[in-house]
PDB file of C-alpha atoms in Angstrom:
ATOM      1  CA  MET A  10      -2.300-143.728  13.910  1.00 69.00           C
ATOM      2  CA  ASP A  11      -0.474-140.631  12.463  1.00 79.00           C
ATOM      3  CA  VAL A  12      -2.625-138.089  12.587  1.00 79.00           C
ATOM      4  CA  ASP A  13      -0.199-135.371  10.495  1.00 82.00           C
ATOM      5  CA  ALA A  14       0.081-138.468   7.541  1.00 87.00           C
ATOM      6  CA  PHE A  15      -3.936-138.767   7.829  1.00 86.00           C
ATOM      7  CA  VAL A  16      -3.995-134.633   7.012  1.00 84.00           C
ATOM      8  CA  LEU A  17      -1.737-134.612   4.733  1.00 88.00           C
ATOM      9  CA  THR A  18      -3.090-137.491   2.205  1.00 90.00           C
ATOM     10  CA  HIS A  19      -6.708-135.856   2.473  1.00 89.00           C
ATOM     11  CA  ARG A  20      -6.453-132.225   2.652  1.00 90.00           C
ATOM     12  CA  PRO A  21      -6.986-132.087  -1.040  1.00 92.00           C
ATOM     13  CA  THR A  22      -9.660-133.831  -0.480  1.00 92.00           C
ATOM     14  CA  TRP A  23     -11.657-131.416   1.665  1.00 91.00           C
ATOM     15  CA  ASP A  24     -10.220-128.515   0.018  1.00 91.00           C
ATOM     16  CA  ARG A  25     -12.451-130.325  -2.673  1.00 91.00           C
ATOM     17  CA  LEU A  26     -15.398-130.373  -0.740  1.00 90.00           C
ATOM     18  CA  GLU A  27     -14.826-126.907   0.673  1.00 89.00           C
ATOM     19  CA  SER A  28     -14.883-125.856  -2.793  1.00 90.00           C
ATOM     20  CA  LEU A  29     -18.024-127.364  -3.882  1.00 88.00           C
ATOM     21  CA  VAL A  30     -19.720-126.067  -0.746  1.00 87.00           C
ATOM     22  CA  LYS A  31     -18.806-122.860  -1.724  1.00 86.00           C
ATOM     23  CA  ARG A  32     -20.438-122.962  -5.152  1.00 84.00           C
ATOM     24  CA  ARG A  33     -23.100-125.211  -4.315  1.00 78.00           C
ATOM     25  CA  ARG A  34     -26.258-122.881  -6.127  1.00 76.00           C
ATOM     26  CA  ARG A  35     -24.013-123.177  -9.285  1.00 79.00           C
ATOM     27  CA  LEU A  36     -22.844-126.896  -9.602  1.00 79.00           C
ATOM     28  CA  SER A  37     -23.577-128.903 -12.785  1.00 82.00           C
ATOM     29  CA  GLY A  38     -25.065-132.820 -12.121  1.00 80.00           C
ATOM     30  CA  ALA A  39     -21.547-134.357 -12.186  1.00 84.00           C
ATOM     31  CA  GLU A  40     -20.279-131.605  -9.678  1.00 84.00           C
ATOM     32  CA  VAL A  41     -23.829-132.433  -7.389  1.00 84.00           C
ATOM     33  CA  ASP A  42     -22.764-136.368  -7.237  1.00 85.00           C
ATOM     34  CA  GLU A  43     -18.773-135.621  -6.609  1.00 88.00           C
ATOM     35  CA  LEU A  44     -20.398-133.049  -3.742  1.00 87.00           C
ATOM     36  CA  VAL A  45     -22.532-136.535  -2.036  1.00 88.00           C
ATOM     37  CA  ASP A  46     -19.697-138.394  -2.651  1.00 90.00           C
ATOM     38  CA  LEU A  47     -16.896-136.486  -1.155  1.00 91.00           C
ATOM     39  CA  TYR A  48     -19.457-135.361   1.903  1.00 89.00           C
ATOM     40  CA  GLN A  49     -19.818-139.417   2.798  1.00 90.00           C
ATOM     41  CA  ARG A  50     -16.050-139.725   2.646  1.00 91.00           C
ATOM     42  CA  VAL A  51     -15.363-136.515   4.684  1.00 90.00           C
ATOM     43  CA  SER A  52     -17.796-137.731   7.108  1.00 89.00           C
ATOM     44  CA  THR A  53     -15.966-140.993   7.484  1.00 90.00           C
ATOM     45  CA  HIS A  54     -12.811-138.849   7.842  1.00 90.00           C
ATOM     46  CA  LEU A  55     -13.955-136.854  10.591  1.00 87.00           C
ATOM     47  CA  SER A  56     -14.991-139.927  12.972  1.00 86.00           C
ATOM     48  CA  VAL A  57     -11.581-141.179  12.331  1.00 86.00           C
ATOM     49  CA  LEU A  58     -10.816-138.166  13.451  1.00 84.00           C
ATOM     50  CA  ARG A  59     -12.574-137.669  16.804  1.00 82.00           C
ATOM     51  CA  SER A  60     -11.282-141.143  17.739  1.00 81.00           C
ATOM     52  CA  SER A  61      -7.521-140.791  17.061  1.00 79.00           C
ATOM     53  CA  SER A  62      -6.653-137.092  17.429  1.00 77.00           C
ATOM     54  CA  SER A  63      -6.970-134.678  20.392  1.00 75.00           C
ATOM     55  CA  ASP A  64      -6.368-131.907  17.771  1.00 76.00           C
ATOM     56  CA  ALA A  65      -9.460-130.151  18.808  1.00 77.00           C
ATOM     57  CA  ALA A  66      -9.094-126.713  16.049  1.00 78.00           C
ATOM     58  CA  LEU A  67      -8.652-129.732  13.254  1.00 83.00           C
ATOM     59  CA  ILE A  68     -11.466-131.395  14.880  1.00 83.00           C
ATOM     60  CA  GLY A  69     -13.754-128.437  14.756  1.00 81.00           C
ATOM     61  CA  ARG A  70     -12.747-127.232  11.085  1.00 84.00           C
ATOM     62  CA  LEU A  71     -13.585-130.079   9.981  1.00 87.00           C
ATOM     63  CA  SER A  72     -16.734-131.199  11.683  1.00 86.00           C
ATOM     64  CA  ALA A  73     -17.833-127.497  10.565  1.00 86.00           C
ATOM     65  CA  LEU A  74     -17.087-128.212   6.933  1.00 89.00           C
ATOM     66  CA  VAL A  75     -19.336-131.692   7.029  1.00 88.00           C
ATOM     67  CA  ALA A  76     -21.848-129.447   8.678  1.00 86.00           C
ATOM     68  CA  ARG A  77     -22.104-127.384   5.879  1.00 86.00           C
ATOM     69  CA  ALA A  78     -21.862-129.862   3.314  1.00 86.00           C
ATOM     70  CA  ARG A  79     -24.772-131.965   4.832  1.00 85.00           C
ATOM     71  CA  ALA A  80     -26.722-128.758   4.408  1.00 81.00           C
ATOM     72  CA  ALA A  81     -25.776-128.414   0.630  1.00 81.00           C
ATOM     73  CA  VAL A  82     -26.357-131.887   0.220  1.00 79.00           C
ATOM     74  CA  THR A  83     -29.844-131.753   1.958  1.00 73.00           C
ATOM     75  CA  GLY A  84     -31.191-128.819   0.560  1.00 63.00           C
ATOM     76  CA  ALA A  85     -29.392-126.270   2.693  1.00 48.00           C
ATOM     77  CA  HIS A  86     -31.519-126.058   5.645  1.00 49.00           C
ATOM     78  CA  ALA A  87     -34.071-128.131   7.320  1.00 49.00           C
ATOM     79  CA  PRO A  88     -38.144-127.664   6.639  1.00 57.00           C
ATOM     80  CA  LEU A  89     -39.121-124.629   8.420  1.00 66.00           C
ATOM     81  CA  ALA A  90     -41.877-127.040   9.743  1.00 73.00           C
ATOM     82  CA  SER A  91     -39.124-129.216  11.467  1.00 72.00           C
ATOM     83  CA  GLU A  92     -36.889-126.278  12.646  1.00 76.00           C
ATOM     84  CA  PHE A  93     -40.374-125.078  14.551  1.00 85.00           C
ATOM     85  CA  ILE A  94     -40.800-128.226  16.323  1.00 87.00           C
ATOM     86  CA  ARG A  95     -37.670-128.834  17.235  1.00 85.00           C
ATOM     87  CA  PHE A  96     -37.583-124.947  18.536  1.00 89.00           C
ATOM     88  CA  VAL A  97     -41.089-125.751  20.301  1.00 92.00           C
ATOM     89  CA  THR A  98     -40.726-129.276  21.937  1.00 92.00           C
ATOM     90  CA  VAL A  99     -36.653-129.003  22.009  1.00 90.00           C
ATOM     91  CA  SER A 100     -34.357-126.232  22.067  1.00 88.00           C
ATOM     92  CA  PHE A 101     -36.408-123.689  24.076  1.00 92.00           C
ATOM     93  CA  PRO A 102     -37.829-126.146  27.083  1.00 94.00           C
ATOM     94  CA  VAL A 103     -34.443-128.227  27.063  1.00 92.00           C
ATOM     95  CA  VAL A 104     -32.399-124.795  27.944  1.00 91.00           C
ATOM     96  CA  ALA A 105     -34.763-123.448  30.354  1.00 93.00           C
ATOM     97  CA  TYR A 106     -35.434-126.788  32.196  1.00 94.00           C
ATOM     98  CA  ARG A 107     -31.701-127.482  32.320  1.00 91.00           C
ATOM     99  CA  ALA A 108     -31.407-123.715  34.181  1.00 90.00           C
ATOM    100  CA  TRP A 109     -34.365-124.386  36.536  1.00 93.00           C
ATOM    101  CA  ARG A 110     -31.869-124.180  39.729  1.00 93.00           C
ATOM    102  CA  TRP A 111     -30.504-121.008  38.418  1.00 93.00           C
ATOM    103  CA  TRP A 112     -34.438-119.994  37.695  1.00 94.00           C
ATOM    104  CA  LEU A 113     -35.140-121.473  40.976  1.00 95.00           C
ATOM    105  CA  GLY A 114     -32.637-119.714  43.050  1.00 95.00           C
ATOM    106  CA  THR A 115     -33.402-115.816  40.968  1.00 95.00           C
ATOM    107  CA  ALA A 116     -36.835-116.349  41.613  1.00 95.00           C
ATOM    108  CA  ALA A 117     -36.638-117.115  45.704  1.00 96.00           C
ATOM    109  CA  VAL A 118     -34.351-114.463  45.854  1.00 96.00           C
ATOM    110  CA  PHE A 119     -36.503-111.706  43.847  1.00 95.00           C
ATOM    111  CA  LEU A 120     -39.793-112.202  45.667  1.00 95.00           C
ATOM    112  CA  ALA A 121     -37.758-112.393  49.073  1.00 97.00           C
ATOM    113  CA  VAL A 122     -36.536-109.190  48.344  1.00 96.00           C
ATOM    114  CA  SER A 123     -40.206-107.758  47.340  1.00 94.00           C
ATOM    115  CA  ALA A 124     -41.415-109.182  50.194  1.00 95.00           C
ATOM    116  CA  ILE A 125     -39.255-107.793  52.727  1.00 97.00           C
ATOM    117  CA  ILE A 126     -39.405-104.310  51.728  1.00 96.00           C
ATOM    118  CA  ALA A 127     -43.215-104.556  51.480  1.00 94.00           C
ATOM    119  CA  CYS A 128     -43.106-105.136  55.166  1.00 95.00           C
ATOM    120  CA  TRP A 129     -40.531-102.155  55.414  1.00 96.00           C
ATOM    121  CA  VAL A 130     -42.399 -99.985  53.440  1.00 94.00           C
ATOM    122  CA  ALA A 131     -46.153-100.670  54.361  1.00 92.00           C
ATOM    123  CA  GLY A 132     -44.791-100.644  58.801  1.00 92.00           C
ATOM    124  CA  SER A 133     -42.933 -97.635  58.748  1.00 92.00           C
ATOM    125  CA  PRO A 134     -44.461 -94.627  58.508  1.00 91.00           C
ATOM    126  CA  ASP A 135     -40.839 -92.559  58.248  1.00 92.00           C
ATOM    127  CA  VAL A 136     -40.472 -94.413  54.994  1.00 91.00           C
ATOM    128  CA  GLN A 137     -44.111 -93.861  53.185  1.00 91.00           C
ATOM    129  CA  ALA A 138     -43.059 -90.293  53.796  1.00 90.00           C
ATOM    130  CA  ALA A 139     -39.272 -90.287  51.948  1.00 91.00           C
ATOM    131  CA  ILE A 140     -41.641 -92.270  48.929  1.00 89.00           C
ATOM    132  CA  GLY A 141     -44.157 -89.082  48.689  1.00 87.00           C
ATOM    133  CA  THR A 142     -46.835 -86.954  50.108  1.00 88.00           C
ATOM    134  CA  PRO A 143     -49.610 -88.401  51.745  1.00 88.00           C
ATOM    135  CA  ALA A 144     -51.652 -86.790  48.759  1.00 89.00           C
ATOM    136  CA  ASP A 145     -49.229 -88.557  46.079  1.00 88.00           C
ATOM    137  CA  ILE A 146     -49.619 -91.960  47.860  1.00 89.00           C
ATOM    138  CA  GLU A 147     -53.731 -91.496  48.457  1.00 88.00           C
ATOM    139  CA  ARG A 148     -53.588 -90.955  44.734  1.00 87.00           C
ATOM    140  CA  LEU A 149     -51.456 -93.865  43.412  1.00 84.00           C
ATOM    141  CA  VAL A 150     -53.180 -96.289  45.384  1.00 85.00           C
ATOM    142  CA  ASN A 151     -56.699 -95.212  44.951  1.00 85.00           C
ATOM    143  CA  HIS A 152     -56.783 -94.583  41.243  1.00 82.00           C
ATOM    144  CA  GLU A 153     -53.270 -94.405  39.580  1.00 78.00           C
ATOM    145  CA  PHE A 154     -52.422 -98.371  40.091  1.00 76.00           C
ATOM    146  CA  ALA A 155     -55.946 -99.786  38.716  1.00 72.00           C
ATOM    147  CA  ALA A 156     -55.958 -96.945  35.945  1.00 76.00           C
ATOM    148  CA  TYR A 157     -52.470 -98.012  34.663  1.00 72.00           C
ATOM    149  CA  TYR A 158     -54.103-101.018  33.497  1.00 70.00           C
ATOM    150  CA  SER A 159     -57.479 -99.504  31.860  1.00 66.00           C
ATOM    151  CA  ASP A 160     -56.728 -95.751  30.332  1.00 64.00           C
ATOM    152  CA  HIS A 161     -55.056 -96.758  27.203  1.00 60.00           C
ATOM    153  CA  PRO A 162     -56.652 -99.021  24.191  1.00 65.00           C
ATOM    154  CA  ALA A 163     -55.969-102.896  24.533  1.00 59.00           C
ATOM    155  CA  ALA A 164     -54.303-103.476  21.714  1.00 63.00           C
ATOM    156  CA  SER A 165     -51.419-100.401  21.967  1.00 63.00           C
ATOM    157  CA  PHE A 166     -51.648-101.734  25.898  1.00 60.00           C
ATOM    158  CA  ALA A 167     -50.554-104.978  25.257  1.00 66.00           C
ATOM    159  CA  LEU A 168     -47.787-103.778  22.527  1.00 71.00           C
ATOM    160  CA  GLN A 169     -46.196-101.321  25.046  1.00 71.00           C
ATOM    161  CA  VAL A 170     -45.918-104.159  27.393  1.00 70.00           C
ATOM    162  CA  TRP A 171     -44.785-106.712  24.826  1.00 73.00           C
ATOM    163  CA  VAL A 172     -41.998-103.685  24.142  1.00 77.00           C
ATOM    164  CA  ASN A 173     -40.927-102.837  28.006  1.00 77.00           C
ATOM    165  CA  ASN A 174     -41.157-107.075  28.947  1.00 75.00           C
ATOM    166  CA  ALA A 175     -38.875-107.913  26.022  1.00 77.00           C
ATOM    167  CA  TRP A 176     -36.106-105.229  26.872  1.00 81.00           C
ATOM    168  CA  VAL A 177     -35.906-106.227  30.618  1.00 77.00           C
ATOM    169  CA  ALA A 178     -35.271-109.600  29.162  1.00 78.00           C
ATOM    170  CA  ALA A 179     -33.030-108.477  26.345  1.00 80.00           C
ATOM    171  CA  ARG A 180     -31.002-106.514  28.733  1.00 81.00           C
ATOM    172  CA  ALA A 181     -30.831-109.538  31.248  1.00 78.00           C
ATOM    173  CA  ILE A 182     -29.016-111.712  28.440  1.00 77.00           C
ATOM    174  CA  ALA A 183     -27.107-108.823  26.811  1.00 81.00           C
ATOM    175  CA  PHE A 184     -25.616-108.631  30.360  1.00 84.00           C
ATOM    176  CA  SER A 185     -24.539-111.751  30.316  1.00 78.00           C
ATOM    177  CA  VAL A 186     -21.186-110.405  28.531  1.00 75.00           C
ATOM    178  CA  LEU A 187     -20.402-109.084  31.687  1.00 82.00           C
ATOM    179  CA  LEU A 188     -20.286-111.947  33.066  1.00 80.00           C
ATOM    180  CA  GLY A 189     -23.963-111.382  34.099  1.00 82.00           C
ATOM    181  CA  LEU A 190     -22.760-109.061  37.014  1.00 88.00           C
ATOM    182  CA  PRO A 191     -25.218-106.423  36.443  1.00 91.00           C
ATOM    183  CA  ILE A 192     -28.477-108.538  36.240  1.00 91.00           C
ATOM    184  CA  PRO A 193     -28.578-109.035  39.877  1.00 93.00           C
ATOM    185  CA  VAL A 194     -28.768-104.969  40.265  1.00 92.00           C
ATOM    186  CA  MET A 195     -31.452-104.877  37.769  1.00 90.00           C
ATOM    187  CA  LEU A 196     -33.731-107.764  39.347  1.00 92.00           C
ATOM    188  CA  PHE A 197     -33.287-106.440  42.372  1.00 94.00           C
ATOM    189  CA  ALA A 198     -34.084-102.733  41.000  1.00 91.00           C
ATOM    190  CA  ASN A 199     -37.892-104.862  39.658  1.00 89.00           C
ATOM    191  CA  ALA A 200     -38.058-106.571  43.037  1.00 92.00           C
ATOM    192  CA  ALA A 201     -37.668-103.108  44.898  1.00 93.00           C
ATOM    193  CA  ASN A 202     -40.219-101.244  43.111  1.00 90.00           C
ATOM    194  CA  VAL A 203     -42.935-104.620  43.305  1.00 90.00           C
ATOM    195  CA  GLY A 204     -42.104-104.547  47.413  1.00 93.00           C
ATOM    196  CA  VAL A 205     -42.957-100.810  47.181  1.00 92.00           C
ATOM    197  CA  ALA A 206     -45.771-100.960  45.593  1.00 90.00           C
ATOM    198  CA  LEU A 207     -47.013-103.800  47.693  1.00 91.00           C
ATOM    199  CA  GLY A 208     -46.468-102.292  50.905  1.00 92.00           C
ATOM    200  CA  LEU A 209     -47.927 -99.197  49.824  1.00 91.00           C
ATOM    201  CA  MET A 210     -51.351-100.842  49.109  1.00 90.00           C
ATOM    202  CA  PHE A 211     -51.535-103.122  51.963  1.00 92.00           C
ATOM    203  CA  HIS A 212     -50.901-100.327  54.200  1.00 91.00           C
ATOM    204  CA  ALA A 213     -53.829 -98.641  52.786  1.00 89.00           C
ATOM    205  CA  GLY A 214     -55.795-102.102  52.886  1.00 89.00           C
ATOM    206  CA  ARG A 215     -55.817-102.538  49.035  1.00 86.00           C
ATOM    207  CA  GLY A 216     -53.249-105.197  48.844  1.00 85.00           C
ATOM    208  CA  GLY A 217     -56.042-107.961  47.400  1.00 85.00           C
ATOM    209  CA  PHE A 218     -57.315-105.677  44.943  1.00 85.00           C
ATOM    210  CA  MET A 219     -53.747-105.120  44.167  1.00 85.00           C
ATOM    211  CA  LEU A 220     -52.802-109.129  44.171  1.00 86.00           C
ATOM    212  CA  GLY A 221     -56.153-109.530  41.665  1.00 85.00           C
ATOM    213  CA  LEU A 222     -54.916-107.020  39.319  1.00 84.00           C
ATOM    214  CA  LEU A 223     -50.997-108.547  39.368  1.00 87.00           C
ATOM    215  CA  ALA A 224     -51.980-112.225  39.470  1.00 88.00           C
ATOM    216  CA  PRO A 225     -53.728-112.847  35.698  1.00 89.00           C
ATOM    217  CA  HIS A 226     -50.438-111.304  33.768  1.00 89.00           C
ATOM    218  CA  GLY A 227     -47.896-111.175  36.691  1.00 89.00           C
ATOM    219  CA  LEU A 228     -47.035-114.979  37.408  1.00 93.00           C
ATOM    220  CA  LEU A 229     -46.410-115.318  33.939  1.00 94.00           C
ATOM    221  CA  GLU A 230     -44.622-112.461  33.056  1.00 92.00           C
ATOM    222  CA  LEU A 231     -42.105-112.673  36.207  1.00 93.00           C
ATOM    223  CA  THR A 232     -41.942-116.205  35.869  1.00 95.00           C
ATOM    224  CA  ALA A 233     -40.375-114.772  32.104  1.00 93.00           C
ATOM    225  CA  VAL A 234     -38.522-112.336  33.920  1.00 92.00           C
ATOM    226  CA  PHE A 235     -36.415-114.686  36.152  1.00 94.00           C
ATOM    227  CA  LEU A 236     -35.913-117.216  33.326  1.00 94.00           C
ATOM    228  CA  ALA A 237     -33.982-114.540  31.105  1.00 91.00           C
ATOM    229  CA  GLY A 238     -31.831-113.518  34.287  1.00 91.00           C
ATOM    230  CA  ALA A 239     -31.136-117.100  35.120  1.00 92.00           C
ATOM    231  CA  VAL A 240     -30.136-117.746  31.929  1.00 90.00           C
ATOM    232  CA  GLY A 241     -28.078-114.445  31.519  1.00 89.00           C
ATOM    233  CA  MET A 242     -26.572-115.360  34.392  1.00 90.00           C
ATOM    234  CA  ARG A 243     -25.508-118.888  33.762  1.00 87.00           C
ATOM    235  CA  LEU A 244     -24.135-117.945  30.506  1.00 85.00           C
ATOM    236  CA  GLY A 245     -21.657-115.304  32.912  1.00 83.00           C
ATOM    237  CA  TRP A 246     -21.128-118.267  35.247  1.00 85.00           C
ATOM    238  CA  THR A 247     -19.815-120.145  32.207  1.00 81.00           C
ATOM    239  CA  VAL A 248     -16.950-117.692  31.340  1.00 78.00           C
ATOM    240  CA  ILE A 249     -15.828-118.524  35.092  1.00 81.00           C
ATOM    241  CA  ALA A 250     -16.514-122.205  35.242  1.00 80.00           C
ATOM    242  CA  PRO A 251     -16.748-123.847  31.896  1.00 75.00           C
ATOM    243  CA  GLY A 252     -16.336-127.000  32.939  1.00 72.00           C
ATOM    244  CA  ASP A 253     -14.443-129.949  31.343  1.00 69.00           C
ATOM    245  CA  ARG A 254     -14.969-127.938  28.094  1.00 67.00           C
ATOM    246  CA  PRO A 255     -12.815-125.228  26.195  1.00 72.00           C
ATOM    247  CA  ARG A 256     -14.152-122.037  27.560  1.00 72.00           C
ATOM    248  CA  ALA A 257     -14.902-120.716  24.008  1.00 72.00           C
ATOM    249  CA  GLN A 258     -16.598-124.095  23.317  1.00 69.00           C
ATOM    250  CA  ALA A 259     -18.652-124.220  26.260  1.00 70.00           C
ATOM    251  CA  LEU A 260     -19.280-120.121  25.655  1.00 73.00           C
ATOM    252  CA  ALA A 261     -20.770-121.057  21.904  1.00 73.00           C
ATOM    253  CA  GLU A 262     -22.809-124.140  23.064  1.00 72.00           C
ATOM    254  CA  GLN A 263     -24.573-122.545  25.998  1.00 74.00           C
ATOM    255  CA  GLY A 264     -24.578-119.049  24.055  1.00 78.00           C
ATOM    256  CA  ARG A 265     -26.653-120.370  21.056  1.00 76.00           C
ATOM    257  CA  ALA A 266     -28.781-122.167  23.314  1.00 77.00           C
ATOM    258  CA  VAL A 267     -29.294-118.893  25.463  1.00 81.00           C
ATOM    259  CA  VAL A 268     -30.105-117.258  21.720  1.00 82.00           C
ATOM    260  CA  ALA A 269     -33.494-120.101  21.846  1.00 83.00           C
ATOM    261  CA  VAL A 270     -34.657-118.644  25.288  1.00 88.00           C
ATOM    262  CA  ALA A 271     -34.354-115.044  23.896  1.00 86.00           C
ATOM    263  CA  VAL A 272     -36.404-116.173  20.979  1.00 87.00           C
ATOM    264  CA  GLY A 273     -39.193-118.136  23.104  1.00 91.00           C
ATOM    265  CA  LEU A 274     -39.558-115.370  25.392  1.00 91.00           C
ATOM    266  CA  ILE A 275     -40.789-112.946  22.844  1.00 89.00           C
ATOM    267  CA  VAL A 276     -43.672-115.188  22.463  1.00 91.00           C
ATOM    268  CA  VAL A 277     -44.310-115.673  26.184  1.00 93.00           C
ATOM    269  CA  PHE A 278     -44.155-112.030  26.940  1.00 89.00           C
ATOM    270  CA  GLY A 279     -46.395-111.758  24.059  1.00 89.00           C
ATOM    271  CA  VAL A 280     -48.776-113.834  25.885  1.00 92.00           C
ATOM    272  CA  ALA A 281     -48.167-111.963  29.523  1.00 89.00           C
ATOM    273  CA  GLY A 282     -48.781-108.698  27.351  1.00 86.00           C
ATOM    274  CA  LEU A 283     -52.269-110.017  26.191  1.00 88.00           C
ATOM    275  CA  LEU A 284     -53.492-111.164  29.295  1.00 90.00           C
ATOM    276  CA  GLU A 285     -52.465-107.313  30.646  1.00 85.00           C
ATOM    277  CA  ALA A 286     -53.992-105.764  28.180  1.00 83.00           C
ATOM    278  CA  GLY A 287     -57.700-107.996  28.056  1.00 85.00           C
ATOM    279  CA  VAL A 288     -57.995-110.338  31.485  1.00 87.00           C
ATOM    280  CA  THR A 289     -56.295-108.313  34.046  1.00 83.00           C
ATOM    281  CA  PRO A 290     -58.796-104.685  33.342  1.00 82.00           C
ATOM    282  CA  SER A 291     -61.607-107.191  32.334  1.00 84.00           C
ATOM    283  CA  PRO A 292     -64.906-106.517  34.288  1.00 85.00           C
ATOM    284  CA  LEU A 293     -64.386-110.631  35.010  1.00 88.00           C
ATOM    285  CA  PRO A 294     -64.469-111.583  38.758  1.00 89.00           C
ATOM    286  CA  THR A 295     -61.205-111.482  40.495  1.00 87.00           C
ATOM    287  CA  TRP A 296     -61.570-114.885  41.397  1.00 89.00           C
ATOM    288  CA  MET A 297     -61.840-115.671  37.532  1.00 92.00           C
ATOM    289  CA  ARG A 298     -58.983-113.451  36.538  1.00 90.00           C
ATOM    290  CA  ILE A 299     -56.562-115.009  38.697  1.00 92.00           C
ATOM    291  CA  GLY A 300     -57.562-118.265  37.693  1.00 94.00           C
ATOM    292  CA  ILE A 301     -56.623-117.832  34.483  1.00 94.00           C
ATOM    293  CA  GLY A 302     -53.491-116.028  35.479  1.00 93.00           C
ATOM    294  CA  VAL A 303     -52.433-119.814  37.468  1.00 95.00           C
ATOM    295  CA  ALA A 304     -53.849-121.652  34.351  1.00 96.00           C
ATOM    296  CA  VAL A 305     -51.363-120.063  32.600  1.00 96.00           C
ATOM    297  CA  GLU A 306     -48.754-120.103  34.202  1.00 96.00           C
ATOM    298  CA  ALA A 307     -49.093-123.894  35.208  1.00 97.00           C
ATOM    299  CA  ALA A 308     -49.569-124.390  31.553  1.00 97.00           C
ATOM    300  CA  PHE A 309     -46.279-122.723  30.777  1.00 97.00           C
ATOM    301  CA  ILE A 310     -44.430-124.903  33.570  1.00 97.00           C
ATOM    302  CA  ALA A 311     -45.640-128.181  32.676  1.00 98.00           C
ATOM    303  CA  TYR A 312     -44.753-127.106  28.937  1.00 97.00           C
ATOM    304  CA  VAL A 313     -41.091-126.654  30.740  1.00 96.00           C
ATOM    305  CA  VAL A 314     -40.932-129.547  32.713  1.00 97.00           C
ATOM    306  CA  TYR A 315     -42.609-132.328  30.090  1.00 97.00           C
ATOM    307  CA  PHE A 316     -40.193-131.161  27.045  1.00 96.00           C
ATOM    308  CA  GLY A 317     -37.604-129.946  28.850  1.00 94.00           C
ATOM    309  CA  ARG A 318     -37.112-133.326  30.700  1.00 95.00           C
ATOM    310  CA  LYS A 319     -37.714-135.299  27.553  1.00 93.00           C
ATOM    311  CA  ALA A 320     -34.862-133.811  25.641  1.00 90.00           C
ATOM    312  CA  VAL A 321     -32.438-134.103  28.336  1.00 90.00           C
ATOM    313  CA  ALA A 322     -32.893-137.619  28.577  1.00 90.00           C
ATOM    314  CA  ALA A 323     -32.015-137.507  24.960  1.00 85.00           C
ATOM    315  CA  ASP A 324     -29.202-135.619  25.825  1.00 81.00           C
ATOM    316  CA  GLU A 325     -30.239-132.505  24.294  1.00 82.00           C
ATOM    317  CA  THR A 326     -28.719-129.316  25.019  1.00 76.00           C
ATOM    318  CA  GLY A 327     -30.480-126.598  22.817  1.00 73.00           C
ATOM    319  CA  ASP A 328     -27.847-125.968  20.892  1.00 61.00           C
ATOM    320  CA  ILE A 329     -28.090-125.687  17.238  1.00 53.00           C
ATOM    321  CA  ALA A 330     -28.526-129.427  15.540  1.00 51.00           C
ATOM    322  CA  ASP A 331     -25.198-128.862  12.923  1.00 45.00           C
ATOM    323  CA  ALA A 332     -22.956-126.960  15.527  1.00 46.00           C
ATOM    324  CA  PRO A 333     -19.456-127.992  15.204  1.00 45.00           C
ATOM    325  CA  ASP A 334     -17.961-129.743  18.211  1.00 42.00           C
ATOM    326  CA  VAL A 335     -15.509-126.726  18.959  1.00 43.00           C
ATOM    327  CA  VAL A 336     -15.415-123.273  18.081  1.00 38.00           C
ATOM    328  CA  PRO A 337     -12.477-123.086  15.427  1.00 38.00           C
ATOM    329  CA  THR A 338      -9.215-120.980  17.070  1.00 37.00           C
ATOM    330  CA  THR A 339      -7.561-120.280  13.841  1.00 36.00           C
TER     331      THR A 339
END
């Protein structure tokens, strides 16, 4: 097929459709009928070009026009309930599931660093002396650590925890614009802090007490932090290795998908904050508090695996439903 001739022949139709889409809120009845007709015709043109042309920019522009026309024809947006259901059952879990290697790797390295530093701190009086005086350490392990979870009203503490955790996740995702390079540094700093606290508490014989306070909320909280770091580093890696797609297209698709994770993590951190404010300092037996944390963590992982695997089987990526095939370059 002569693509240039095809474009020359149908360009007026595309321009007319674009004009109608721009004025979609002020169309007459006849123009609405024309919009529907042109949408169907231009959709056919797009299918022809996809099978006959390698001009990515042209296909991208026409794909974007068809998507906008579809939105105008169907009422601009899908019902809010449908968008919400798609987000919960497809967009968030499929991006998390597709990042499982990065997610698992992030968790393994983080926990290994924390364990190594904890053993180092617990077994080295010199390191403990460098951290603080014996009086400072005694106050931390016997008073301040537990008081952190109970000295503030539950509602305000939950909000504080949610904001802090969301900020950590937001930085992890934002650092993807720097190829994700700052993310390991940020995660290492957090792992070191956890390791130091564990080392001091275990040295004082209160390691079990600390784990009893951390487990109810920390399992879900750390899992969410690992996910934020994983998708941020994966997006950064896309710049280096976009695969068989144009780099701009790969970045656009992956970037839009990562937004779904960012939004979903707001909810996950909200749940973790409620656990940290309500369950962690509660008078419930330790085994019950830990059991609640484990149950919530297991439910979250099961949710991601079930819906994520199902979405992958349907060839979903987490990208928006009406995304253009490529990012227009002109």
